Amino acid sequence: MAHATSSAGLPALELGQAPGRIDPVLLLAGLAWAGAAAVTLLWPNATDDWAFTEELAYLAAAAAAVLALAGLLPRAPGLARLRRAGPWFLVLGIGLAVWEIATAKLDLLPRPFFAPPQELLTVYIDDWPRLVECVLASLGLLVTGYLLGAITGFVTGIGLGWSRLVGYWVHPVLRLIGPLPPVAWLPVAFFTFPSSWAASVFLIALATFVPVTILTWSGVASVNSAYYDIARTLGAKNRFLVLKVAVPAAMPHVYVGLFMGMAASFAVLVVAEMMGVKAGLGWYLQWALGWAAYGNMYAALLITALMCSSLVTLLFKVRDRHLAWQKGMLKW
Amino acid sequence: MVSAALAQAALPPGMALSVERVSHGFVLQDELLPVLQDIALDIEPGEFVALLGPSGCGKSTLLRLIAGLEPPRGGRILADGAPITGPDPSRVVVFQDPTLYPWRTVWDNVALGLEARGILKSQRHRVDQALELVGLARFASALPHQLSGGMAQRAALARALVNDPRLLILDEPLGKLDSLTRLTMQGELVSLWQRAGFTALMVTHDIEEALFLATRVIVFSDRPARIVEELRVDRPYPRHRDDPELVRLRQRILERLGLGGSW
């Protein structure tokens, strides 16, 4: 084969990769976390007696122990990824200590807007059932709206790329509505739909629909016309040209649309939940703000970020499997 | 593969083709640009005809008309006596670019024609045979971007041959290959054609290639293309590139193309 597989990877800057030796970066990271644990436990809090301060210290100490152990056992299986993340653990340990000192220990940052780390821990321990409920509510809303928008957008995009009739009727509508930010529909949607949930599904679907439609359309429109010539001389009919030539050839574009649609759907989700829906992470953020419960807000923000990031990762995984035939794809 | 086609219809394995006073052109900025002018050409079943001519003279357009990808603006083209109205798997084209579908493996690319006609399930062995024929059996599961230029063009040839074409239309199929691969594949094309018995129609820029492969060489003028010369090449296969008769014919073609003194 002409194509050589490159397995060289990054040569010089591989940190702590010497096999069979102690990993100094992981040991340092363990030390940083042990330091954060010591600061948390031994340095008295400035004003408040924050709950779960001791527990936070023990958690940091446990992390320190795990990192130090991993640093001493470099040949243990499954530790390669941990070793690669060594510098990150080091920085995170230092960051935790700085955060703890700046908030709980010295009160350097204005309260109540900046919560110390143990406050987040408190929220996760005390309020986890509600947070789980909110994550599930948000996921339900998001997935329903996103799938609806993605599927209709995909079908519409193919229609636009393939049929003059669809193009005649849909193109002007798309030109008018496409550039409008989906949240502009919010007031209209909330009184035209029977429930705020249905209205939010519609808005998320719309936010996803527009980029998926446009990118699918452009994907179909930019298919190499020789692909059609080949298929036609081999006896292909229209159905085959659409499903087996246009669609697979357009898939790289379609995925770009799916990513853009996903980003837009996150924005609409949070806004819709803040404005009308009585559940979900957006609602939780708004509710926490109303009570000036900034710890709850940071906790929910972190979970929202993790949820969105996981969904993007999932979409990347699906794409990488589906488009494995492409060369040189962006890694997430 | 050939016997299957024969069993389906009691026709010779090669297609008879007649191009009757065909003219064609393209509309460019509201003006008709004539490309082909009064082309008349009869091709017997099993012939190997090479079309030679200056670049951009319209040879490839003629192939597209014969493939049925476009209707001619004037005149008509008959395949086995019946007018051509559209593409048909009995007339398969191999283009200059292999244009394999990058999302399909080599096997799935070769299977394209059978799949399009809905007969792949019962005819899977034909795909394996076609890959064997072009020497790509080991690369059945490779993706197109993993192939070299010559291998990709072989895969494109297999994708055409799997349909048992009665007319193989070759649009400079070796034009982009390096000269060594090109010489090898010229030999392979001749033996495929001799074994399968299809009619072959090939556009090329390469006079030697035309003389090495074809039973008849048609020389076209500059655009709009007219036929200026027809040469029978009555030499047995496999041919030798230094054959004095071929050298003589080459000289004559060069003169016809206005390049007589240059060689």
XYZ file of C-alpha atoms in Angstrom:
595
model
C 0.000 0.000 0.000
C 1.107 3.483 -0.821
C -0.136 4.902 2.432
C 2.253 4.385 5.344
C 0.713 4.343 8.793
C 2.485 6.810 11.037
C 2.846 5.615 14.584
C 5.704 7.898 15.505
C 3.595 10.221 17.629
C 5.207 13.080 19.500
C 8.862 12.326 19.928
C 10.589 14.803 22.216
C 8.069 16.270 24.602
C 6.649 13.037 26.016
C 6.643 13.700 29.721
C 7.323 10.880 32.162
C 7.307 8.215 29.470
C 10.523 6.409 30.420
C 9.262 2.879 31.099
C 10.230 1.092 34.273
C 11.213 4.234 36.145
C 9.582 6.409 38.725
C 7.442 9.124 37.141
C 8.559 12.473 38.630
C 5.668 14.521 37.220
C 3.020 12.301 38.780
C 4.919 12.373 42.086
C 4.981 16.173 41.953
C 1.266 16.172 41.144
C 0.673 13.949 44.194
C 2.687 16.414 46.254
C 0.577 19.338 44.996
C -2.643 17.555 45.928
C -1.211 16.614 49.333
C -0.356 20.302 49.785
C -3.926 21.303 48.886
C -5.219 18.743 51.395
C -2.908 20.061 54.129
C -3.862 23.692 53.474
C -7.552 22.807 53.579
C -7.315 20.771 56.778
C -4.696 22.612 58.853
C -5.234 26.265 57.940
C -8.353 27.503 59.775
C -11.100 29.066 57.662
C -11.174 32.875 57.768
C -14.753 33.747 58.698
C -17.302 31.039 58.072
C -16.970 27.527 59.266
C -17.570 26.007 55.826
C -19.235 22.592 55.862
C -17.352 19.624 54.416
C -13.957 21.322 54.772
C -12.496 18.172 56.360
C -14.111 15.945 53.733
C -12.593 18.059 50.965
C -9.184 17.667 52.588
C -9.608 13.890 52.763
C -10.675 13.736 49.115
C -7.637 15.768 48.069
C -5.441 13.497 50.197
C -6.940 10.427 48.514
C -6.225 11.925 45.096
C -2.681 12.664 46.240
C -2.222 9.052 47.335
C -3.501 7.697 44.017
C -1.229 10.028 42.017
C 1.818 9.231 44.121
C 1.151 5.507 43.846
C 0.764 5.791 40.077
C 4.051 7.700 39.988
C 5.805 4.907 41.845
C 4.303 2.076 39.786
C 5.094 3.160 36.243
C 4.610 -0.296 34.712
C 1.112 -0.842 36.017
C -1.326 -1.429 33.161
C -3.857 1.224 32.224
C -1.771 4.058 33.632
C -0.520 5.401 30.325
C -3.334 7.942 30.058
C -2.871 8.997 33.674
C 0.823 9.583 32.985
C 0.066 11.686 29.926
C -2.236 13.821 32.079
C 0.486 14.199 34.751
C 1.209 17.906 34.098
C -2.518 18.617 34.182
C -2.903 16.945 37.581
C 0.002 19.001 38.857
C -1.581 22.269 37.700
C -5.029 21.261 38.967
C -3.596 20.440 42.418
C -1.913 23.836 42.609
C -5.098 25.486 41.338
C -7.184 23.806 44.035
C -4.821 25.039 46.728
C -4.850 28.596 45.351
C -8.653 28.579 45.084
C -8.993 27.295 48.643
C -6.594 29.904 50.006
C -8.137 32.788 48.054
C -11.680 31.984 49.205
C -12.045 30.002 52.436
C -8.715 30.812 54.053
C -8.069 34.499 53.276
C -11.430 35.746 51.991
C -9.629 37.644 49.241
C -12.548 37.420 46.775
C -15.820 39.261 47.332
C -18.490 37.125 48.903
C -20.958 35.606 48.208
C -20.067 35.664 44.491
C -17.053 33.386 44.832
C -17.601 30.079 46.579
C -14.784 27.954 48.014
C -14.333 24.406 46.700
C -15.953 22.808 49.763
C -19.127 24.739 48.962
C -19.375 22.884 45.633
C -18.789 19.632 47.474
C -21.608 20.558 49.844
C -23.962 21.141 46.940
C -23.120 17.823 45.282
C -23.574 15.928 48.570
C -26.742 17.686 49.742
C -28.530 18.449 46.518
C -27.563 15.609 44.201
C -31.081 14.178 43.718
C -32.298 17.500 42.362
C -29.222 17.896 40.164
C -29.704 14.421 38.695
C -33.327 15.262 38.040
C -32.279 18.474 36.294
C -29.676 16.696 34.142
C -32.268 14.144 33.057
C -34.827 16.848 32.307
C -32.301 18.831 30.251
C -31.128 15.736 28.398
C -34.712 14.736 27.592
C -35.495 18.153 26.199
C -32.223 18.493 24.338
C -32.185 15.034 22.768
C -35.828 15.281 21.656
C -35.365 18.689 20.074
C -31.965 17.943 18.601
C -32.992 14.682 16.947
C -36.144 16.248 15.591
C -34.194 19.190 14.152
C -31.335 17.067 12.844
C -33.600 14.599 11.041
C -35.866 17.228 9.465
C -32.818 19.338 8.588
C -31.088 16.392 6.932
C -34.152 15.500 4.872
C -34.802 19.141 3.930
C -31.151 19.631 2.978
C -31.252 16.646 0.636
C -34.512 17.932 -0.821
C -32.941 21.348 -1.421
C -29.903 19.827 -3.080
C -31.900 17.484 -5.239
C -35.286 18.897 -6.164
C -36.039 22.187 -7.904
C -39.531 22.212 -6.439
C -38.286 21.916 -2.855
C -35.667 24.553 -3.616
C -38.281 26.938 -5.020
C -40.431 26.823 -1.877
C -37.938 26.232 0.917
C -34.995 28.366 -0.120
C -36.707 31.785 0.396
C -38.115 30.658 3.760
C -34.682 29.491 4.841
C -33.125 32.766 3.749
C -35.622 34.707 5.812
C -35.653 32.569 8.934
C -32.151 31.097 8.914
C -30.224 34.171 10.122
C -32.749 34.904 12.901
C -31.385 33.717 16.266
C -33.742 30.963 17.472
C -34.192 32.605 20.881
C -35.947 35.496 19.134
C -38.881 33.116 18.740
C -39.041 32.550 22.477
C -42.017 34.803 23.332
C -44.031 33.635 20.309
C -43.216 29.986 20.992
C -44.262 30.159 24.630
C -47.782 31.309 23.878
C -48.370 29.352 20.647
C -47.392 25.968 22.044
C -49.526 24.094 24.573
C -46.652 23.741 27.045
C -43.341 25.430 27.653
C -41.726 22.014 27.142
C -43.192 21.674 23.644
C -42.191 25.259 22.877
C -38.613 24.520 23.962
C -38.474 21.341 21.884
C -39.563 23.412 18.906
C -36.920 26.062 19.526
C -34.116 23.536 20.000
C -35.256 21.699 16.884
C -35.264 24.977 14.958
C -31.790 25.905 16.213
C -30.492 22.518 15.050
C -32.522 22.471 11.846
C -31.015 25.570 10.220
C -27.303 24.646 10.186
C -28.008 20.971 9.469
C -30.225 21.940 6.517
C -27.738 24.400 5.060
C -24.719 22.146 5.458
C -26.522 19.065 4.117
C -27.666 21.121 1.153
C -24.184 22.433 0.449
C -22.831 18.893 0.867
C -25.247 17.511 -1.706
C -24.608 20.449 -4.032
C -20.845 19.976 -3.944
C -20.801 16.274 -4.781
C -18.365 15.612 -7.618
C -20.588 15.264 -10.695
C -18.352 12.463 -11.975
C -19.714 10.312 -9.108
C -23.168 10.597 -10.662
C -21.854 9.902 -14.183
C -20.177 6.745 -12.953
C -23.281 5.493 -11.196
C -25.556 6.355 -14.121
C -23.443 4.504 -16.682
C -23.526 1.493 -14.365
C -27.319 1.470 -14.414
C -28.187 3.453 -11.262
C -31.629 5.039 -10.958
C -32.512 8.234 -9.066
C -33.122 6.533 -5.732
C -29.666 4.976 -5.834
C -28.096 8.299 -6.828
C -29.621 9.988 -3.787
C -29.158 7.325 -1.141
C -25.908 5.700 -2.246
C -24.071 8.577 -3.919
C -25.328 12.000 -2.791
C -25.888 11.151 0.873
C -22.606 9.372 1.637
C -20.646 11.938 -0.361
C -22.322 14.758 1.585
C -21.776 13.211 5.037
C -18.608 15.183 5.929
C -20.593 18.399 5.414
C -23.587 16.990 7.266
C -21.438 16.374 10.326
C -20.221 19.965 10.309
C -23.892 20.961 10.350
C -24.592 18.530 13.181
C -21.802 20.083 15.269
C -22.985 23.622 14.587
C -26.553 22.564 15.338
C -25.458 21.017 18.602
C -23.745 24.216 19.757
C -26.862 26.224 18.844
C -29.108 23.728 20.636
C -27.111 24.134 23.887
C -27.628 27.884 23.798
C -31.349 27.554 23.213
C -31.691 24.851 25.863
C -30.200 26.982 28.622
C -32.107 30.113 27.629
C -35.420 28.248 27.277
C -34.976 26.640 30.678
C -34.086 29.949 32.250
C -37.097 31.663 30.711
C -39.946 29.201 30.864
C -39.339 25.532 31.565
C -39.659 24.607 35.237
C -36.934 21.951 35.221
C -33.464 21.331 33.900
C -30.016 22.803 34.417
C -30.920 26.209 32.989
C -33.773 26.431 35.456
C -31.433 25.340 38.278
C -28.931 28.065 37.356
C -31.676 30.694 37.398
C -33.135 29.358 40.649
C -29.719 29.349 42.338
C -29.132 32.913 41.216
C -32.532 33.931 42.648
C -31.496 32.584 46.049
C -27.994 34.020 45.735
C -26.812 30.423 46.124
C -23.621 30.906 44.170
C -22.178 27.556 45.208
C -25.184 25.842 43.639
C -24.708 27.931 40.523
C -21.063 26.959 40.086
C -21.931 23.331 40.768
C -24.660 23.383 38.112
C -22.425 25.274 35.686
C -19.747 22.609 36.001
C -22.297 19.859 35.387
C -23.715 21.714 32.374
C -20.234 22.055 30.922
C -19.542 18.362 31.483
C -22.858 17.373 29.907
C -22.354 19.521 26.803
C -18.755 18.419 26.421
C -19.765 14.753 26.734
C -22.422 15.161 24.054
C -19.912 16.779 21.698
C -17.460 13.957 22.435
C -20.178 11.429 21.675
C -20.925 13.105 18.347
C -17.203 13.084 17.506
C -17.020 9.371 18.286
C -20.023 8.660 16.076
C -18.515 10.713 13.268
C -15.087 9.108 13.550
C -16.673 5.679 13.210
C -18.951 6.728 10.395
C -16.359 8.690 8.412
C -13.394 6.418 9.080
C -12.727 6.478 5.321
C -11.604 10.099 5.505
C -8.006 11.044 6.017
C -6.736 13.614 8.478
C -9.750 14.372 10.626
C -9.762 16.775 13.553
C -9.440 14.987 16.880
C -11.553 16.285 19.764
C -18.313 -13.516 -16.922
C -18.534 -13.346 -20.673
C -20.541 -16.536 -20.929
C -23.167 -15.118 -18.573
C -23.744 -12.181 -20.878
C -23.919 -14.503 -23.853
C -26.518 -16.664 -22.184
C -28.697 -13.648 -21.473
C -28.917 -12.596 -25.086
C -27.789 -14.337 -28.215
C -25.584 -11.421 -29.241
C -21.883 -11.404 -29.939
C -19.892 -10.309 -26.854
C -18.988 -7.061 -28.566
C -21.418 -4.297 -29.442
C -21.866 -2.846 -32.930
C -21.929 0.914 -32.839
C -22.842 3.396 -35.485
C -22.457 7.117 -35.126
C -24.595 8.802 -37.793
C -23.766 12.411 -38.675
C -23.521 13.485 -35.069
C -23.036 17.143 -34.230
C -22.865 18.616 -30.782
C -22.009 21.845 -28.998
C -22.228 23.683 -25.747
C -23.951 26.934 -24.977
C -21.447 29.369 -23.537
C -22.749 32.866 -22.689
C -25.742 32.524 -25.031
C -23.547 31.371 -27.896
C -23.349 27.876 -29.278
C -19.810 26.597 -29.242
C -19.659 23.764 -31.796
C -17.677 20.786 -30.523
C -18.462 17.930 -32.896
C -19.290 18.353 -36.564
C -20.861 15.663 -38.730
C -19.129 12.734 -37.164
C -19.883 9.438 -38.903
C -18.307 6.287 -37.623
C -19.159 2.586 -37.802
C -17.634 0.184 -35.348
C -17.866 -3.580 -35.762
C -18.442 -5.889 -32.812
C -15.145 -6.724 -31.111
C -13.118 -3.898 -32.645
C -10.665 -1.842 -30.599
C -10.937 1.722 -31.874
C -8.684 4.525 -30.691
C -9.675 8.167 -31.091
C -6.693 10.489 -31.434
C -6.704 14.224 -31.679
C -5.561 17.517 -30.236
C -6.398 18.247 -26.641
C -9.877 19.691 -26.109
C -11.083 18.793 -29.595
C -14.248 17.042 -28.431
C -13.277 13.383 -28.348
C -14.384 13.038 -24.743
C -17.687 14.678 -25.616
C -18.275 12.030 -28.245
C -17.660 9.377 -25.585
C -20.209 11.011 -23.263
C -22.768 10.908 -26.066
C -22.047 7.247 -26.761
C -22.283 6.489 -23.038
C -25.740 8.094 -23.096
C -24.864 10.736 -20.493
C -26.023 13.475 -22.880
C -28.149 13.405 -26.051
C -26.475 14.744 -29.238
C -27.785 18.013 -30.693
C -27.786 16.562 -34.178
C -27.638 13.098 -35.732
C -28.014 9.853 -33.841
C -26.034 7.014 -32.375
C -27.113 3.389 -32.680
C -26.009 0.595 -30.402
C -26.661 -2.766 -32.081
C -29.091 -0.954 -34.366
C -31.134 0.698 -31.592
C -30.829 4.422 -30.829
C -29.123 5.323 -27.575
C -31.491 7.167 -25.245
C -29.609 7.012 -21.947
C -26.858 5.274 -20.036
C -26.880 1.509 -19.920
C -24.635 -0.941 -18.079
C -23.801 -2.653 -21.385
C -21.833 0.509 -22.260
C -19.482 1.276 -19.398
C -17.051 4.176 -19.163
C -13.626 4.240 -17.542
C -12.626 7.861 -16.992
C -9.194 9.445 -16.795
C -9.638 9.844 -13.037
C -10.539 6.587 -11.343
C -13.241 8.445 -9.303
C -13.665 5.626 -6.862
C -16.122 6.458 -4.086
C -13.813 7.268 -1.174
C -16.323 6.021 1.420
C -16.477 2.539 -0.091
C -13.880 -0.194 0.073
C -12.377 -1.428 -3.188
C -14.740 -4.418 -3.122
C -17.807 -2.232 -2.607
C -16.656 0.122 -5.365
C -16.346 -2.747 -7.805
C -19.749 -4.039 -6.705
C -21.375 -0.694 -7.559
C -22.949 -1.662 -10.895
C -24.380 -4.939 -9.629
C -25.735 -3.192 -6.550
C -27.316 -0.411 -8.623
C -29.136 -2.994 -10.694
C -30.186 -4.948 -7.596
C -28.444 -8.176 -8.549
C -25.500 -8.059 -6.157
C -26.864 -10.646 -3.701
C -26.862 -13.448 -6.246
C -23.780 -12.280 -8.143
C -21.199 -11.588 -5.432
C -18.728 -13.997 -7.020
C -18.497 -11.724 -10.052
C -16.972 -8.988 -7.902
C -14.302 -11.375 -6.622
C -13.608 -12.517 -10.189
C -13.267 -8.954 -11.458
C -10.835 -8.102 -8.639
C -8.877 -11.246 -9.443
C -8.795 -10.264 -13.098
C -7.127 -6.911 -12.411
C -4.889 -8.313 -9.670
C -6.490 -6.535 -6.735
C -7.943 -9.528 -4.875
C -5.715 -8.829 -1.879
C -6.871 -5.215 -1.666
C -10.592 -5.941 -1.616
C -11.055 -4.370 1.815
C -8.704 -1.413 1.269
C -10.052 2.113 1.012
C -9.394 4.161 -2.151
C -7.035 6.615 -0.430
C -4.763 3.704 0.418
C -4.246 2.788 -3.253
C -1.582 4.011 -5.661
C -2.695 5.686 -8.889
C -2.224 2.517 -10.942
C -4.095 0.383 -8.426
C -6.965 2.862 -8.272
C -7.246 2.799 -12.060
C -7.221 -1.029 -11.984
C -10.062 -0.902 -9.451
C -11.963 1.433 -11.780
C -11.387 -1.047 -14.606
C -12.703 -3.888 -12.432
C -15.746 -1.755 -11.559
C -16.445 -1.518 -15.311
C -15.632 -5.130 -16.226
C -17.802 -6.667 -13.501
C -20.829 -5.602 -15.547
C -19.746 -7.657 -18.575
C -19.912 -4.575 -20.795
C -20.360 -5.173 -24.494
C -18.787 -1.817 -25.162
C -15.971 -0.557 -22.977
C -15.534 3.193 -23.300
C -12.094 4.363 -22.201
C -11.583 8.098 -21.737
C -7.795 8.427 -21.491
C -7.803 5.811 -18.749
C -4.011 5.690 -18.532
C -3.432 9.405 -19.004
C -2.414 10.167 -15.459
C -0.296 7.113 -14.737
C 3.480 7.054 -14.643
C 5.033 5.706 -17.820
C 6.018 2.289 -16.440
C 2.584 1.552 -14.975
C 1.149 2.808 -18.205
C 3.104 0.320 -20.327
C 2.124 -2.560 -18.049
C -1.537 -1.622 -18.120
C -1.541 -1.248 -21.916
C -0.516 -4.897 -22.137
C -3.174 -5.868 -19.611
C -5.873 -3.992 -21.505
C -5.043 -5.842 -24.713
C -5.242 -9.244 -23.068
C -8.514 -8.359 -21.264
C -10.027 -7.227 -24.547
C -8.831 -10.342 -26.378
C -10.207 -12.647 -23.695
C -13.582 -10.959 -23.153
C -14.332 -10.003 -26.735
C -16.033 -6.690 -25.961
C -15.857 -3.727 -28.320
C -13.464 -1.097 -27.036
C -13.485 2.605 -27.790
C -10.644 4.627 -26.367
C -9.689 8.275 -26.359
C -5.978 8.921 -26.024
C -3.355 11.561 -26.656
C -0.642 9.028 -27.014
C -0.022 7.896 -30.602
C 2.113 4.938 -29.542
C -0.564 3.804 -27.149
C -3.206 3.988 -29.865
C -1.042 1.972 -32.261
C -0.107 -0.574 -29.625
C -3.722 -1.275 -28.661
C -6.142 -0.514 -31.443
C -7.307 -2.295 -34.570
C -8.304 1.083 -35.972
C -7.121 4.599 -35.231
C -9.354 7.589 -35.948
C -7.641 10.979 -36.110
C -9.672 14.068 -35.252
C -9.106 17.672 -36.272
C -9.072 20.636 -33.913
C -12.406 21.844 -32.509
C -15.043 21.518 -33.890
C -13.851 17.962 -34.309
C -14.055 16.285 -37.706
C -12.551 12.978 -38.691
C -9.458 13.663 -40.786
C -7.958 10.195 -41.053
C -8.781 6.560 -40.424
C -6.030 3.996 -40.199
C -6.358 0.249 -39.952
C -3.636 -1.301 -37.848
C -3.362 -4.808 -39.271
C -0.722 -6.147 -36.935
C -1.049 -9.255 -34.763
C -1.106 -9.069 -30.937
C 0.933 -8.867 -28.802
C 2.482 -6.024 -30.740
C 6.028 -4.864 -30.562
C 6.594 -1.162 -30.057
C 9.503 -1.140 -32.554
C 7.482 -2.801 -35.310
C 8.485 -0.874 -38.504
C 4.867 -0.840 -39.674
C 3.792 0.860 -36.420
C 6.653 3.330 -36.732
C 5.518 4.154 -40.250
C 1.898 4.648 -39.102
C 3.043 6.864 -36.267
C 4.912 9.085 -38.725
C 1.807 9.372 -40.833
C -0.389 10.340 -37.878
C 2.116 12.942 -36.749
C 2.046 14.452 -40.217
C -1.750 14.473 -40.125
C -1.628 16.348 -36.823
C 0.806 18.884 -38.273
C 3.795 17.616 -36.305
C 5.527 15.815 -39.146
C 8.951 17.313 -38.773
C 9.158 17.136 -35.021
C 10.092 13.472 -34.575
